[in-house]
Amino acid sequence: MKSRGILHFITRWLKMLLKSKTGTVGFIIVLFVCFVAAFANFLAPHDPALINPAKMLKPPSWMEGGDEAHLLGTDNLGRDILSRIIYGSRVSIIVGVASVILAGMIGIVVGLASGYYGGWLDAVLMRIVDSFLSIPNILFALVFLAVFGPSVPTLIIVLGVTNWVAYARIVRGETLSIKEREFVRAARSIGVRNVKIISRHVLPNVISSFIVISTLSVATTIILEASLSFLGLGVQPPTVSWGGILSDGRDYLATSWWLATFPGVAITITVLGIIFLGDWLRDVLDPRSQSRS
């Protein structure tokens, strides 16, 4: 019976997904990128860190002077561009998803506590949120990474710490509305503890908004990670990242355009796919969007 329920749930969501062209495209793109990231060891035709001076700056295989063994060409050290893009997808997915999970956990706790309890706790937490909003995320990340040193774990932490305020404000707003509804008042009147009310009644009603904004935030986080890696304060070599590939190719834009173009295209397609999927989730999970449509 349980397996039938899960199968029915998946089937129902797939039907809703297929009704949306942008949602379907976004889902296919995200699924493809996740597949590439998960099986990069098998899909990459070459070692992404293998240096081959004899094949430096080879153009894509369809251009004059290209090598069939390197479909998208090679970089200034003779490394295969396609293999580096495939391996770079791992870093983008891991950093994007992990930092959003960290930010979401902090934001949900702060938003629920602030919105439900109110009073001095709400005032203090919202002033903390305002202080974080007054500092640009990229500036905070640059200072943090410069002090503690760039690495993948540090990057996940700094991106999570800088992005939690958006979740906190949205969850707080939803909580302020939900805690005044009849079912919450009824639970409070019969002596149900606040922690149980929050976990059983408030949290399930705010989770849909959290899912929507967290999906869209993954796209923003991927761009931010690529920006920091491009500046040299993100993922460090020999770990491959899309931002790092862009940074390596910026000095060769006039002569070897493929070094920066293809990782840029990978970032653009991935971000658009996540945005398309997030827009579809917003239409499905947000009742206000459904009522407008």
Short mmCIF file of C-alpha atoms in Angstrom, two decimals:
data_model
loop_
_atom_site.label_atom_id
_atom_site.label_comp_id
_atom_site.label_asym_id
_atom_site.label_seq_id
_atom_site.Cartn_x
_atom_site.Cartn_y
_atom_site.Cartn_z
CA MET A 1 0.00 0.00 0.00
CA LYS A 2 2.82 2.37 0.88
CA SER A 3 4.60 1.74 -2.44
CA ARG A 4 1.34 2.39 -4.31
CA GLY A 5 0.96 5.70 -2.49
CA ILE A 6 4.48 6.75 -3.41
CA LEU A 7 3.95 5.70 -7.03
CA HIS A 8 0.68 7.65 -7.18
CA PHE A 9 2.42 10.72 -5.72
CA ILE A 10 5.24 10.55 -8.27
CA THR A 11 2.81 10.00 -11.15
CA ARG A 12 0.65 12.95 -10.12
CA TRP A 13 3.65 15.29 -9.92
CA LEU A 14 5.01 14.09 -13.26
CA LYS A 15 1.66 14.82 -14.89
CA MET A 16 1.69 18.35 -13.47
CA LEU A 17 5.29 18.79 -14.60
CA LEU A 18 4.56 17.70 -18.16
CA LYS A 19 1.78 20.29 -18.41
CA SER A 20 4.40 23.05 -18.06
CA LYS A 21 6.86 23.45 -20.93
CA THR A 22 9.31 25.54 -18.90
CA GLY A 23 9.01 23.19 -15.94
CA THR A 24 9.72 20.18 -18.13
CA VAL A 25 12.74 21.86 -19.75
CA GLY A 26 14.06 22.94 -16.37
CA PHE A 27 13.61 19.47 -14.89
CA ILE A 28 15.43 17.84 -17.83
CA ILE A 29 18.33 20.30 -17.57
CA VAL A 30 18.68 19.87 -13.80
CA LEU A 31 18.40 16.10 -14.08
CA PHE A 32 21.05 16.05 -16.83
CA VAL A 33 23.48 18.23 -14.85
CA CYS A 34 23.03 16.08 -11.74
CA PHE A 35 23.61 12.94 -13.84
CA VAL A 36 26.79 14.41 -15.32
CA ALA A 37 28.03 15.44 -11.88
CA ALA A 38 27.30 12.03 -10.36
CA PHE A 39 28.99 10.05 -13.15
CA ALA A 40 31.78 12.46 -14.08
CA ASN A 41 34.39 9.72 -13.64
CA PHE A 42 32.78 7.69 -16.41
CA LEU A 43 31.65 10.50 -18.71
CA ALA A 44 34.82 12.58 -18.86
CA PRO A 45 36.99 11.48 -21.82
CA HIS A 46 40.23 12.66 -20.18
CA ASP A 47 41.76 13.42 -16.82
CA PRO A 48 40.78 17.06 -16.15
CA ALA A 49 44.12 17.79 -14.47
CA LEU A 50 46.31 16.12 -17.10
CA ILE A 51 48.73 18.67 -18.57
CA ASN A 52 49.85 18.15 -22.17
CA PRO A 53 52.09 20.98 -23.49
CA ALA A 54 51.99 19.46 -26.99
CA LYS A 55 48.25 20.21 -27.22
CA MET A 56 48.08 23.68 -25.73
CA LEU A 57 45.21 25.92 -26.91
CA LYS A 58 43.79 23.41 -29.38
CA PRO A 59 40.49 24.71 -30.86
CA PRO A 60 37.27 22.63 -30.81
CA SER A 61 37.36 19.55 -33.00
CA TRP A 62 35.14 21.04 -35.72
CA MET A 63 37.48 23.98 -36.30
CA GLU A 64 40.64 24.06 -38.35
CA GLY A 65 43.53 22.73 -36.30
CA GLY A 66 41.21 20.97 -33.86
CA ASP A 67 41.80 17.52 -32.42
CA GLU A 68 39.07 14.88 -32.54
CA ALA A 69 40.18 13.64 -29.13
CA HIS A 70 39.24 17.02 -27.60
CA LEU A 71 35.70 17.90 -28.64
CA LEU A 72 35.68 21.37 -27.05
CA GLY A 73 39.40 22.03 -27.40
CA THR A 74 42.11 22.42 -24.77
CA ASP A 75 43.24 25.20 -22.45
CA ASN A 76 46.57 26.98 -22.06
CA LEU A 77 48.08 23.91 -20.34
CA GLY A 78 46.72 21.36 -22.81
CA ARG A 79 43.94 20.14 -20.50
CA ASP A 80 40.69 18.93 -22.05
CA ILE A 81 37.95 21.57 -21.74
CA LEU A 82 35.04 19.12 -21.93
CA SER A 83 36.46 16.97 -19.13
CA ARG A 84 37.02 20.02 -16.95
CA ILE A 85 33.47 21.24 -17.51
CA ILE A 86 32.09 17.80 -16.61
CA TYR A 87 34.10 17.66 -13.38
CA GLY A 88 33.31 21.30 -12.63
CA SER A 89 29.60 20.46 -12.50
CA ARG A 90 30.29 18.49 -9.31
CA VAL A 91 31.57 21.52 -7.44
CA SER A 92 28.69 23.71 -8.59
CA ILE A 93 26.03 21.20 -7.56
CA ILE A 94 27.66 20.32 -4.24
CA VAL A 95 28.35 23.93 -3.22
CA GLY A 96 24.97 25.17 -4.48
CA VAL A 97 22.85 22.51 -2.78
CA ALA A 98 24.87 22.20 0.45
CA SER A 99 25.04 25.95 1.08
CA VAL A 100 21.30 26.34 0.38
CA ILE A 101 20.53 23.52 2.85
CA LEU A 102 22.69 25.22 5.50
CA ALA A 103 21.13 28.63 4.82
CA GLY A 104 17.65 27.11 4.83
CA MET A 105 18.14 25.39 8.19
CA ILE A 106 19.30 28.64 9.80
CA GLY A 107 16.60 30.71 8.11
CA ILE A 108 13.76 28.34 9.05
CA VAL A 109 14.76 28.24 12.73
CA VAL A 110 15.16 32.02 12.93
CA GLY A 111 12.00 32.74 10.95
CA LEU A 112 9.81 30.34 12.95
CA ALA A 113 11.10 31.60 16.30
CA SER A 114 10.79 35.25 15.29
CA GLY A 115 7.33 34.98 13.76
CA TYR A 116 5.75 32.69 16.34
CA TYR A 117 7.06 34.11 19.62
CA GLY A 118 7.30 37.78 18.55
CA GLY A 119 8.12 40.39 21.18
CA TRP A 120 11.71 41.12 22.09
CA LEU A 121 12.94 37.94 20.36
CA ASP A 122 11.41 39.07 17.09
CA ALA A 123 12.95 42.53 17.46
CA VAL A 124 16.44 41.18 18.17
CA LEU A 125 16.39 38.59 15.38
CA MET A 126 15.07 41.05 12.81
CA ARG A 127 17.78 43.57 13.71
CA ILE A 128 20.34 40.82 13.08
CA VAL A 129 18.66 40.14 9.73
CA ASP A 130 18.78 43.86 8.89
CA SER A 131 22.49 43.99 9.72
CA PHE A 132 23.18 41.09 7.35
CA LEU A 133 21.10 42.71 4.62
CA SER A 134 23.14 45.92 4.94
CA ILE A 135 26.30 44.08 3.83
CA PRO A 136 26.49 42.83 0.20
CA ASN A 137 26.81 39.04 0.10
CA ILE A 138 29.83 39.06 -2.18
CA LEU A 139 31.67 41.54 0.06
CA PHE A 140 30.99 39.46 3.17
CA ALA A 141 32.12 36.32 1.34
CA LEU A 142 35.33 37.98 0.11
CA VAL A 143 36.28 39.09 3.62
CA PHE A 144 35.42 35.72 5.16
CA LEU A 145 37.36 33.73 2.56
CA ALA A 146 40.34 36.08 2.75
CA VAL A 147 40.54 35.53 6.53
CA PHE A 148 39.88 31.77 6.74
CA GLY A 149 41.27 30.72 3.37
CA PRO A 150 39.43 29.43 0.30
CA SER A 151 38.25 25.81 0.21
CA VAL A 152 35.07 23.92 -0.65
CA PRO A 153 33.90 23.48 2.99
CA THR A 154 34.67 27.12 3.79
CA LEU A 155 32.85 28.23 0.65
CA ILE A 156 29.76 26.22 1.61
CA ILE A 157 29.76 27.72 5.11
CA VAL A 158 30.24 31.31 3.98
CA LEU A 159 27.55 31.06 1.30
CA GLY A 160 25.17 29.47 3.78
CA VAL A 161 25.84 32.10 6.43
CA THR A 162 25.35 34.98 3.99
CA ASN A 163 22.12 33.71 2.38
CA TRP A 164 19.98 32.62 5.35
CA VAL A 165 18.33 36.02 5.82
CA ALA A 166 16.06 35.62 2.79
CA TYR A 167 14.62 32.40 4.22
CA ALA A 168 14.22 33.96 7.66
CA ARG A 169 12.17 36.89 6.39
CA ILE A 170 9.88 34.76 4.22
CA VAL A 171 9.33 32.11 6.91
CA ARG A 172 8.67 34.82 9.50
CA GLY A 173 6.04 36.43 7.29
CA GLU A 174 4.30 33.11 6.68
CA THR A 175 4.46 32.25 10.38
CA LEU A 176 2.88 35.55 11.41
CA SER A 177 -0.12 34.70 9.22
CA ILE A 178 -0.41 31.01 10.10
CA LYS A 179 -0.19 31.42 13.89
CA GLU A 180 -3.42 33.44 13.84
CA ARG A 181 -5.43 30.75 12.08
CA GLU A 182 -8.12 28.75 13.85
CA PHE A 183 -6.32 25.40 13.98
CA VAL A 184 -3.29 26.96 15.67
CA ARG A 185 -5.47 28.84 18.17
CA ALA A 186 -7.41 25.65 18.89
CA ALA A 187 -4.19 23.71 19.54
CA ARG A 188 -2.93 26.46 21.82
CA SER A 189 -6.24 26.59 23.73
CA ILE A 190 -6.13 22.90 24.66
CA GLY A 191 -2.61 23.22 26.04
CA VAL A 192 -0.46 21.90 23.20
CA ARG A 193 3.14 22.99 23.71
CA ASN A 194 4.54 25.69 21.44
CA VAL A 195 7.30 23.45 20.10
CA LYS A 196 4.75 20.83 19.01
CA ILE A 197 2.50 23.49 17.45
CA ILE A 198 5.43 24.85 15.46
CA SER A 199 6.61 21.43 14.26
CA ARG A 200 3.19 19.94 13.48
CA HIS A 201 1.09 22.92 12.37
CA VAL A 202 3.26 25.88 11.41
CA LEU A 203 6.27 24.26 9.74
CA PRO A 204 4.28 22.07 7.28
CA ASN A 205 2.45 25.20 6.10
CA VAL A 206 5.60 27.23 5.44
CA ILE A 207 7.66 24.48 3.86
CA SER A 208 6.21 25.04 0.37
CA SER A 209 7.46 28.64 0.31
CA PHE A 210 10.83 27.42 1.54
CA ILE A 211 11.08 24.84 -1.27
CA VAL A 212 10.36 27.45 -3.91
CA ILE A 213 12.87 30.03 -2.69
CA SER A 214 15.54 27.41 -1.97
CA THR A 215 15.28 26.05 -5.52
CA LEU A 216 15.73 29.52 -6.98
CA SER A 217 18.55 30.25 -4.51
CA VAL A 218 20.59 27.33 -5.85
CA ALA A 219 20.91 29.21 -9.14
CA THR A 220 22.07 32.36 -7.36
CA THR A 221 24.55 30.39 -5.28
CA ILE A 222 26.05 28.72 -8.34
CA ILE A 223 26.66 32.14 -9.89
CA LEU A 224 28.16 33.44 -6.64
CA GLU A 225 30.45 30.42 -6.34
CA ALA A 226 31.61 30.88 -9.93
CA SER A 227 32.24 34.57 -9.26
CA LEU A 228 34.36 33.84 -6.18
CA SER A 229 36.30 31.12 -7.99
CA PHE A 230 36.83 33.50 -10.90
CA LEU A 231 38.38 36.00 -8.46
CA GLY A 232 40.63 33.30 -7.01
CA LEU A 233 38.89 33.13 -3.60
CA GLY A 234 36.64 30.16 -4.28
CA VAL A 235 37.54 26.60 -5.16
CA GLN A 236 41.29 26.22 -5.50
CA PRO A 237 43.27 24.10 -8.00
CA PRO A 238 43.63 21.22 -8.62
CA THR A 239 39.88 21.00 -7.86
CA VAL A 240 38.02 21.98 -11.03
CA SER A 241 35.25 24.58 -10.96
CA TRP A 242 33.43 26.46 -13.69
CA GLY A 243 34.53 29.79 -12.24
CA GLY A 244 38.14 28.62 -12.20
CA ILE A 245 37.94 27.59 -15.86
CA LEU A 246 36.56 31.04 -16.72
CA SER A 247 39.41 32.65 -14.79
CA ASP A 248 41.99 30.60 -16.72
CA GLY A 249 40.49 31.66 -20.04
CA ARG A 250 40.07 35.40 -19.46
CA ASP A 251 43.59 36.16 -20.74
CA TYR A 252 42.91 34.30 -24.01
CA LEU A 253 39.53 35.72 -25.01
CA ALA A 254 40.94 37.41 -28.13
CA THR A 255 42.78 34.34 -29.44
CA SER A 256 41.20 31.27 -27.80
CA TRP A 257 37.56 32.12 -27.17
CA TRP A 258 36.54 28.54 -26.33
CA LEU A 259 38.39 28.60 -23.00
CA ALA A 260 35.82 30.92 -21.44
CA THR A 261 32.82 30.44 -23.73
CA PHE A 262 31.96 26.82 -23.01
CA PRO A 263 32.09 27.00 -19.19
CA GLY A 264 30.06 30.21 -19.45
CA VAL A 265 27.46 28.38 -21.52
CA ALA A 266 27.40 25.55 -18.95
CA ILE A 267 26.75 28.02 -16.12
CA THR A 268 24.05 29.80 -18.12
CA ILE A 269 22.17 26.64 -19.09
CA THR A 270 22.34 25.22 -15.56
CA VAL A 271 21.11 28.43 -13.96
CA LEU A 272 18.28 28.78 -16.49
CA GLY A 273 17.23 25.17 -15.87
CA ILE A 274 17.06 25.75 -12.12
CA ILE A 275 15.11 28.99 -12.60
CA PHE A 276 12.61 27.27 -14.92
CA LEU A 277 12.13 24.48 -12.38
CA GLY A 278 11.77 26.98 -9.54
CA ASP A 279 9.14 28.95 -11.45
CA TRP A 280 7.13 25.78 -11.99
CA LEU A 281 7.39 24.86 -8.31
CA ARG A 282 6.19 28.33 -7.37
CA ASP A 283 3.13 27.96 -9.60
CA VAL A 284 2.35 24.53 -8.14
CA LEU A 285 3.07 25.13 -4.46
CA ASP A 286 2.02 28.76 -4.02
CA PRO A 287 -1.78 28.96 -3.78
CA ARG A 288 -1.68 32.69 -4.50
CA SER A 289 -0.04 31.97 -7.88
CA GLN A 290 -2.70 29.37 -8.61
CA SER A 291 -5.47 31.78 -7.78
CA ARG A 292 -4.00 34.42 -10.06
CA SER A 293 -3.69 31.94 -12.90
#
